[in-house]
Amino acid sequence: MSDSPFRQNADLRAATRLAHDAPQDRHSVTPPVFQSSLFCFDTVEEMAARFRGENQAYVYSRGDNPGVEAFEQKIAALEGAEAARAFSSGMGAISATLMSLLQAGARVVCVRDVYADTYRFLEKLMSRYGVRTEYVDGCDRAALAAALPGASVLYLESPTSWTFRTQDLAHAAQAARAHGVVTVCDNSWATPLHQQPLALGIDLVLHSASKYIGGHSDTVAGVVAGSKARIAALNALSYPYLGAKLAPWEAWLLLRGMRTLDVRLRAQWACAEALMEKLASHAAVRRILHPAWQCGPGNQYLHGFSSLFSIELDAAYDPLRFCNALRLFKRGVSWGGHESLALPAQVALQGAAPNAQADFGVSPALVRLYIGLEDMHDLWRDLEQGLAQAVC
Ligand SMILES: *Cc1c(COP(=O)(O)O)cnc(C)c1O
């Protein structure tokens, strides 16, 4: 396993790091896909040496694969991390990370309005293993400080899902460290281009790579990054046994998607910003939930904005009728790909408890909008006609 080619070029800007891959065999400009479950040894002595940890040869693709490793190194370089570990989904990264840090009797402090399946993982599964979670308002420093003593993990997501409120990551990291609490931050919305939690003192940063990082709605993947010691602890405890490894072909798709991450984000933000301006002056829109439109204690750490936000509709407009009337915006979960999407809070709130939206008081008048790569004028015409048809 080679050292990251990006580390020797620490002065390169993110866009350049994204555009280039490590030098390849036979001067290929893209990496090969090592679609192999295992890697062989010339002698049993070499194999024994590998198992003693005396060399770094590849063994088995549940543990290590060269293409997956290339993706991990690229993410680590962008996040300013020593190491990273890729997973078959964002939830794979979240569950393996938390399970490596928690044991029976432990308490998690988690920000409110966290991603719904992270909430369900803590409430439905971790609760069965004696792990209790306390949810705090991430904007409330005093509540956070009061919850930390005796906790094992502080779990953050900045900005949060649906409400898009940021947390003061530097302050939270410092307060947690003072109590020996490990900090984890979901950075999927900002991407490593717009926020680097590790530089603010956070211990582990993780992503759903299914979103902006992949960028083309064709891959489900996740990744966690941090110090060598923290990733080694995850490798020793949860990663090999939960088995949620990233497939070589999906790692290749992620590397391909990442080459355009910088230009995609720029274009999408320009479009989203223009649309939010227009939405803000429309009679149907009560408020816009996005860090550019609401103050938050962690807004200062965002170097740029993303194109996922919520709008709260006036009571005279029906969010479901609005979503059904849209022609260019598709109705769907997820985000981060080429296509614009609409998701009403009422519909996302499915089934019985535990349910993050209901428990955190997310307004049923919210519609989450994701702006993809289409033309701004076409999208605005679609939103305008959708709102016109949504009048109750
Ligand atoms: C989608 C998402 C996840 C989960 O990622 P998957 O790749 O779908 O498992 C985690 N956090 C946030 C903020 C997300 O939007």
Coordinates of C-alpha atoms and ligand atoms in Angstrom, one line a residue:
M1 CA 0.0 0.0 0.0
S2 CA 1.6 3.2 -1.2
D3 CA 1.6 6.5 0.7
S4 CA -0.8 9.1 -0.6
P5 CA 0.5 10.8 -3.7
F6 CA -1.4 13.9 -2.6
R7 CA 0.5 14.3 0.7
Q8 CA 3.7 15.3 -1.0
N9 CA 1.7 18.1 -2.8
A10 CA 0.1 19.6 0.3
D11 CA 0.3 23.1 -1.4
L12 CA -2.1 22.1 -4.2
R13 CA -5.6 23.5 -4.0
A14 CA -8.6 21.1 -3.6
A15 CA -9.7 21.5 -7.2
T16 CA -6.3 20.3 -8.5
R17 CA -6.2 17.4 -6.1
L18 CA -9.7 16.4 -7.2
A19 CA -8.9 16.6 -10.9
H20 CA -5.8 14.3 -10.7
D21 CA -5.4 10.7 -9.7
A22 CA -2.2 9.0 -8.5
P23 CA 0.2 8.0 -11.3
Q24 CA -0.9 4.7 -12.9
D25 CA 0.6 1.7 -14.4
R26 CA 1.4 2.2 -18.2
H27 CA 0.7 5.9 -17.8
S28 CA -3.1 5.3 -17.8
V29 CA -4.8 8.6 -16.6
T30 CA -7.5 6.7 -14.8
P31 CA -6.9 3.9 -12.3
P32 CA -7.8 0.3 -13.1
V33 CA -10.6 -1.5 -11.2
F34 CA -9.1 -4.3 -9.2
Q35 CA -12.2 -6.5 -9.4
S36 CA -10.6 -9.2 -7.3
S37 CA -11.7 -10.7 -4.0
L38 CA -8.2 -11.8 -2.9
F39 CA -4.5 -11.2 -3.5
C40 CA -2.0 -14.0 -3.5
F41 CA 1.5 -14.6 -2.1
D42 CA 4.5 -16.2 -3.7
T43 CA 5.4 -18.1 -0.5
V44 CA 3.8 -19.0 2.8
E45 CA 6.6 -17.2 4.5
E46 CA 5.6 -13.9 2.8
M47 CA 2.0 -14.6 3.8
A48 CA 3.0 -15.3 7.4
A49 CA 5.0 -12.0 7.4
R50 CA 2.0 -10.1 6.2
F51 CA -0.2 -11.6 9.0
R52 CA 2.4 -10.6 11.5
G53 CA 2.1 -7.0 10.2
E54 CA 5.6 -6.9 8.7
N55 CA 4.5 -5.8 5.3
Q56 CA 1.4 -4.1 3.8
A57 CA 0.5 -6.5 0.9
Y58 CA -3.2 -6.7 -0.1
V59 CA -4.9 -9.9 1.3
Y60 CA -8.7 -9.8 0.8
S61 CA -11.1 -7.2 -0.5
R62 CA -13.2 -7.1 2.6
G63 CA -10.1 -5.5 4.2
D64 CA -8.2 -3.7 1.5
N65 CA -8.4 -3.2 -2.2
P66 CA -6.2 -0.8 -4.2
G67 CA -9.0 1.2 -5.9
V68 CA -10.9 1.6 -2.6
E69 CA -7.7 2.7 -1.0
A70 CA -7.2 5.3 -3.7
F71 CA -10.6 6.7 -2.8
E72 CA -9.8 6.7 0.9
Q73 CA -6.5 8.5 0.3
K74 CA -8.2 11.2 -1.8
I75 CA -10.8 11.8 0.9
A76 CA -8.1 11.9 3.6
A77 CA -6.1 14.4 1.7
L78 CA -9.1 16.7 1.2
E79 CA -10.2 16.4 4.8
G80 CA -6.6 17.0 6.1
A81 CA -6.8 13.5 7.7
E82 CA -4.0 11.0 8.2
A83 CA -6.3 8.1 7.2
A84 CA -9.8 7.2 6.0
R85 CA -11.9 4.2 5.7
A86 CA -14.5 3.6 2.9
F87 CA -17.8 1.8 3.3
S88 CA -20.7 0.5 1.2
S89 CA -22.9 3.3 2.4
G90 CA -23.0 6.4 4.6
M91 CA -24.9 4.4 7.2
G92 CA -22.1 1.7 7.0
A93 CA -19.6 4.4 7.9
I94 CA -21.9 5.8 10.7
S95 CA -22.7 2.4 12.3
A96 CA -19.2 1.1 12.2
T97 CA -17.7 4.3 13.6
L98 CA -20.2 4.5 16.4
M99 CA -19.9 0.8 17.2
S100 CA -16.1 1.1 17.4
L101 CA -16.5 3.9 20.0
L102 CA -19.4 2.6 22.2
Q103 CA -20.0 -0.1 24.6
A104 CA -22.9 -1.2 26.9
G105 CA -23.7 1.6 29.4
A106 CA -22.3 4.4 27.3
R107 CA -24.1 7.6 26.6
V108 CA -24.1 9.5 23.3
V109 CA -24.8 13.2 23.0
C110 CA -26.3 13.9 19.6
V111 CA -27.4 17.0 17.9
R112 CA -31.1 17.4 17.2
D113 CA -32.3 17.1 13.6
V114 CA -29.6 14.6 12.8
Y115 CA -30.1 12.5 9.7
A116 CA -33.2 10.3 10.2
D117 CA -31.5 6.9 9.9
T118 CA -28.7 7.9 12.2
Y119 CA -31.4 8.7 14.7
R120 CA -33.1 5.4 14.1
F121 CA -29.8 3.5 14.4
L122 CA -29.3 5.1 17.8
E123 CA -32.9 4.7 19.0
K124 CA -33.7 1.3 17.5
L125 CA -30.5 -0.7 17.5
M126 CA -27.9 0.9 19.8
S127 CA -30.5 1.2 22.6
R128 CA -30.7 -2.7 22.5
Y129 CA -27.1 -2.8 23.5
G130 CA -27.4 -0.5 26.5
V131 CA -26.4 2.7 24.7
R132 CA -28.4 5.7 25.6
T133 CA -28.6 8.9 23.5
E134 CA -29.4 12.4 24.7
Y135 CA -30.4 14.9 22.0
V136 CA -29.3 18.5 22.4
D137 CA -30.0 21.7 20.4
G138 CA -26.7 22.2 18.6
C139 CA -27.0 26.0 18.8
D140 CA -27.2 26.0 22.6
R141 CA -23.7 26.0 24.0
A142 CA -24.9 25.7 27.6
A143 CA -27.1 22.6 26.9
L144 CA -24.2 21.0 25.1
A145 CA -21.8 21.7 27.9
A146 CA -24.3 20.3 30.5
A147 CA -24.7 17.1 28.5
L148 CA -21.0 16.3 28.0
P149 CA -19.8 15.1 31.4
G150 CA -19.8 11.3 31.5
A151 CA -20.7 10.9 27.8
S152 CA -18.6 8.8 25.4
V153 CA -19.3 10.4 22.0
L154 CA -20.6 13.7 20.8
Y155 CA -22.2 13.2 17.4
L156 CA -22.6 16.3 15.2
E157 CA -24.0 17.1 11.8
S158 CA -23.4 20.6 10.6
P159 CA -25.6 21.7 9.1
T160 CA -28.4 19.4 10.3
S161 CA -30.9 17.6 8.1
W162 CA -34.2 19.4 7.1
T163 CA -33.5 22.4 9.3
F164 CA -29.9 23.1 8.1
R165 CA -28.7 24.6 11.4
T166 CA -24.9 24.7 12.0
Q167 CA -23.0 24.0 15.2
D168 CA -19.9 25.8 16.5
L169 CA -17.6 22.8 15.7
A170 CA -14.5 24.3 17.2
H171 CA -16.2 25.1 20.5
A172 CA -17.9 21.7 20.6
A173 CA -14.6 19.9 19.9
Q174 CA -12.8 21.8 22.7
A175 CA -15.6 21.3 25.2
A176 CA -15.9 17.6 24.4
R177 CA -12.1 17.1 24.7
A178 CA -12.1 18.6 28.1
H179 CA -14.5 15.8 29.2
G180 CA -12.7 13.0 27.3
V181 CA -15.6 12.8 24.8
V182 CA -14.8 11.7 21.2
T183 CA -16.3 14.0 18.5
V184 CA -17.8 12.7 15.3
C185 CA -19.2 15.0 12.6
D186 CA -21.3 14.2 9.5
N187 CA -20.0 16.5 6.8
S188 CA -22.1 15.2 3.9
W189 CA -23.8 18.6 3.2
A190 CA -20.7 20.8 3.1
T191 CA -18.4 18.2 1.5
P192 CA -14.6 18.4 2.3
L193 CA -14.4 21.4 -0.1
H194 CA -16.6 23.7 2.1
Q195 CA -15.9 22.5 5.6
Q196 CA -13.0 20.6 7.3
P197 CA -14.1 19.6 10.8
L198 CA -10.7 17.9 11.7
A199 CA -9.0 21.3 11.4
L200 CA -11.5 22.6 14.0
G201 CA -10.5 19.9 16.4
I202 CA -13.2 17.3 15.6
D203 CA -11.9 13.7 16.0
L204 CA -13.7 11.9 13.1
V205 CA -15.4 13.3 10.1
L206 CA -17.8 11.2 8.0
H207 CA -19.7 11.4 4.7
S208 CA -22.5 9.8 2.8
A209 CA -20.5 9.6 -0.5
S210 CA -23.8 8.7 -2.2
K211 CA -24.5 12.5 -2.3
Y212 CA -22.2 15.2 -3.7
I213 CA -19.0 13.2 -3.6
G214 CA -20.4 10.5 -6.0
G215 CA -22.4 13.2 -7.7
H216 CA -24.3 11.3 -10.3
S217 CA -27.0 9.3 -8.4
D218 CA -25.4 6.0 -9.4
T219 CA -23.6 4.9 -6.2
V220 CA -24.3 4.4 -2.5
A221 CA -21.1 4.7 -0.4
G222 CA -19.7 6.2 2.7
V223 CA -16.4 7.2 4.3
V224 CA -14.9 8.2 7.6
A225 CA -11.6 10.1 8.1
G226 CA -9.4 11.0 11.1
S227 CA -6.1 10.3 12.7
K228 CA -4.2 7.0 12.0
A229 CA -4.8 5.9 15.6
R230 CA -8.6 6.5 15.3
I231 CA -8.9 4.7 12.0
A232 CA -6.7 1.9 13.3
A233 CA -9.1 1.4 16.2
L234 CA -12.0 1.2 13.8
N235 CA -10.1 -1.3 11.7
A236 CA -9.4 -3.4 14.8
L237 CA -12.9 -3.4 16.2
S238 CA -15.8 -2.9 13.8
Y239 CA -14.8 -2.5 10.2
P240 CA -13.8 -6.2 9.4
Y241 CA -16.6 -7.8 11.3
L242 CA -19.6 -5.6 10.1
G243 CA -18.3 -6.2 6.6
A244 CA -19.8 -3.1 5.0
K245 CA -16.9 -2.7 2.6
L246 CA -16.9 -0.5 -0.5
A247 CA -16.9 -2.4 -3.9
P248 CA -14.0 -1.8 -6.2
W249 CA -16.2 -0.6 -9.1
E250 CA -18.1 1.8 -6.8
A251 CA -14.8 3.2 -5.6
W252 CA -13.9 3.8 -9.3
L253 CA -17.3 5.6 -9.8
L254 CA -16.6 7.8 -6.8
L255 CA -13.1 8.8 -8.1
R256 CA -14.7 9.7 -11.4
G257 CA -17.4 11.7 -9.7
M258 CA -15.0 13.6 -7.5
R259 CA -13.0 15.0 -10.5
T260 CA -15.9 17.4 -11.1
L261 CA -16.9 18.0 -7.5
D262 CA -15.5 21.5 -7.4
V263 CA -17.2 22.7 -10.7
R264 CA -20.4 21.0 -9.8
L265 CA -20.7 22.6 -6.4
R266 CA -19.9 26.1 -7.9
A267 CA -22.5 25.8 -10.6
Q268 CA -25.1 24.3 -8.3
W269 CA -24.6 27.0 -5.7
A270 CA -24.9 29.8 -8.3
C271 CA -28.2 28.3 -9.4
A272 CA -29.5 27.6 -5.9
E273 CA -28.6 31.1 -4.7
A274 CA -30.6 32.7 -7.5
L275 CA -33.6 30.4 -6.9
M276 CA -33.6 31.1 -3.2
E277 CA -33.7 34.9 -3.9
K278 CA -36.7 34.4 -6.1
L279 CA -38.4 32.0 -3.6
A280 CA -37.8 34.4 -0.7
S281 CA -39.9 37.1 -2.4
H282 CA -42.7 34.7 -3.4
A283 CA -45.9 34.9 -1.3
A284 CA -46.0 31.1 -0.9
V285 CA -42.7 30.9 1.0
R286 CA -42.6 31.7 4.7
R287 CA -39.0 31.0 5.2
I288 CA -35.9 29.4 3.7
L289 CA -33.8 27.0 5.8
H290 CA -30.2 27.2 4.6
P291 CA -27.1 28.5 6.3
A292 CA -27.0 31.5 3.8
W293 CA -30.5 32.5 5.1
Q294 CA -30.4 31.9 8.8
C295 CA -27.7 32.6 11.4
G296 CA -26.0 29.7 13.1
P297 CA -23.0 29.4 15.4
G298 CA -21.1 27.3 12.9
N299 CA -21.8 29.3 9.7
Q300 CA -18.4 30.9 10.0
Y301 CA -16.7 27.5 9.3
L302 CA -18.4 27.1 5.9
H303 CA -16.1 28.2 3.0
G304 CA -18.9 27.7 0.5
F305 CA -22.6 26.6 0.3
S306 CA -24.4 23.7 -1.1
S307 CA -27.6 23.4 -3.1
L308 CA -29.8 21.5 -0.6
F309 CA -32.3 23.5 1.5
S310 CA -35.8 23.5 2.8
I311 CA -38.6 26.0 2.3
E312 CA -41.6 26.4 4.6
L313 CA -44.8 27.1 2.8
D314 CA -47.5 29.5 3.8
A315 CA -50.6 27.8 5.2
A316 CA -52.5 28.8 2.0
Y317 CA -50.3 26.4 0.0
D318 CA -50.3 22.6 0.1
P319 CA -46.8 21.1 0.1
L320 CA -48.0 17.8 -1.4
R321 CA -49.9 19.5 -4.2
F322 CA -46.8 21.6 -4.9
C323 CA -44.5 18.6 -5.1
N324 CA -47.0 16.7 -7.4
A325 CA -47.2 19.7 -9.7
L326 CA -43.5 19.9 -10.4
R327 CA -42.4 18.7 -13.8
L328 CA -38.6 19.1 -13.9
F329 CA -38.0 18.6 -10.2
K330 CA -38.4 14.9 -9.5
R331 CA -40.0 13.5 -6.3
G332 CA -37.4 11.5 -4.5
V333 CA -35.1 10.9 -1.5
S334 CA -31.4 11.5 -1.4
W335 CA -29.6 14.4 -3.2
G336 CA -26.2 15.3 -4.6
G337 CA -26.7 14.0 -8.2
H338 CA -27.5 15.8 -11.5
E339 CA -31.3 15.9 -11.1
S340 CA -33.2 18.4 -9.0
L341 CA -35.4 16.9 -6.3
A342 CA -38.3 17.8 -4.1
L343 CA -39.3 15.9 -0.8
P344 CA -42.1 17.0 1.4
A345 CA -41.5 16.6 5.2
Q346 CA -45.0 15.0 5.5
V347 CA -44.1 12.2 3.2
A348 CA -40.5 11.6 4.6
L349 CA -42.1 11.2 8.0
Q350 CA -43.3 7.6 7.4
G351 CA -44.3 4.8 9.7
A352 CA -44.3 4.5 13.4
A353 CA -41.8 5.8 16.0
P354 CA -38.9 6.3 16.3
N355 CA -39.2 9.1 13.8
A356 CA -36.7 12.0 13.7
Q357 CA -38.9 14.6 12.1
A358 CA -41.8 14.0 14.5
D359 CA -39.6 13.8 17.5
F360 CA -37.6 17.0 16.6
G361 CA -40.7 19.0 15.6
V362 CA -39.9 19.5 12.0
S363 CA -42.8 21.5 10.4
P364 CA -45.1 19.5 8.1
A365 CA -45.1 22.7 5.9
L366 CA -41.5 22.0 4.9
V367 CA -40.4 20.9 1.5
R368 CA -36.8 20.0 1.0
L369 CA -35.4 21.1 -2.4
Y370 CA -32.2 19.9 -4.0
I371 CA -30.9 21.9 -7.0
G372 CA -29.1 19.7 -9.5
L373 CA -27.3 20.7 -12.7
E374 CA -30.3 22.0 -14.8
D375 CA -30.7 25.5 -16.1
M376 CA -31.8 28.1 -13.4
H377 CA -34.5 29.7 -15.6
D378 CA -36.1 26.3 -16.4
L379 CA -36.1 25.4 -12.7
W380 CA -37.6 28.7 -11.7
R381 CA -40.4 28.3 -14.2
D382 CA -41.1 24.9 -12.8
L383 CA -41.2 26.1 -9.2
E384 CA -43.4 29.1 -10.1
Q385 CA -46.0 26.9 -11.9
G386 CA -45.8 24.3 -9.1
L387 CA -46.5 27.0 -6.4
A388 CA -49.4 28.4 -8.5
Q389 CA -51.0 25.0 -8.5
A390 CA -50.5 24.4 -4.8
V391 CA -53.0 27.1 -3.5
C392 CA -55.4 25.3 -1.1
Ligands
LIG1 C1 -27.9 10.2 3.0 C2 -27.3 10.7 4.3 C3 -26.7 9.7 5.2 C4 -26.7 8.3 4.9 O1 -25.9 7.9 3.8 P1 -26.2 6.6 2.9 O2 -25.1 6.7 1.9 O3 -27.6 6.8 2.3 O4 -26.2 5.4 3.8 C5 -26.0 10.2 6.3 N1 -26.0 11.5 6.6 C6 -26.6 12.4 5.8 C7 -26.6 13.9 6.2 C8 -27.3 12.0 4.6 O5 -27.9 13.0 3.9

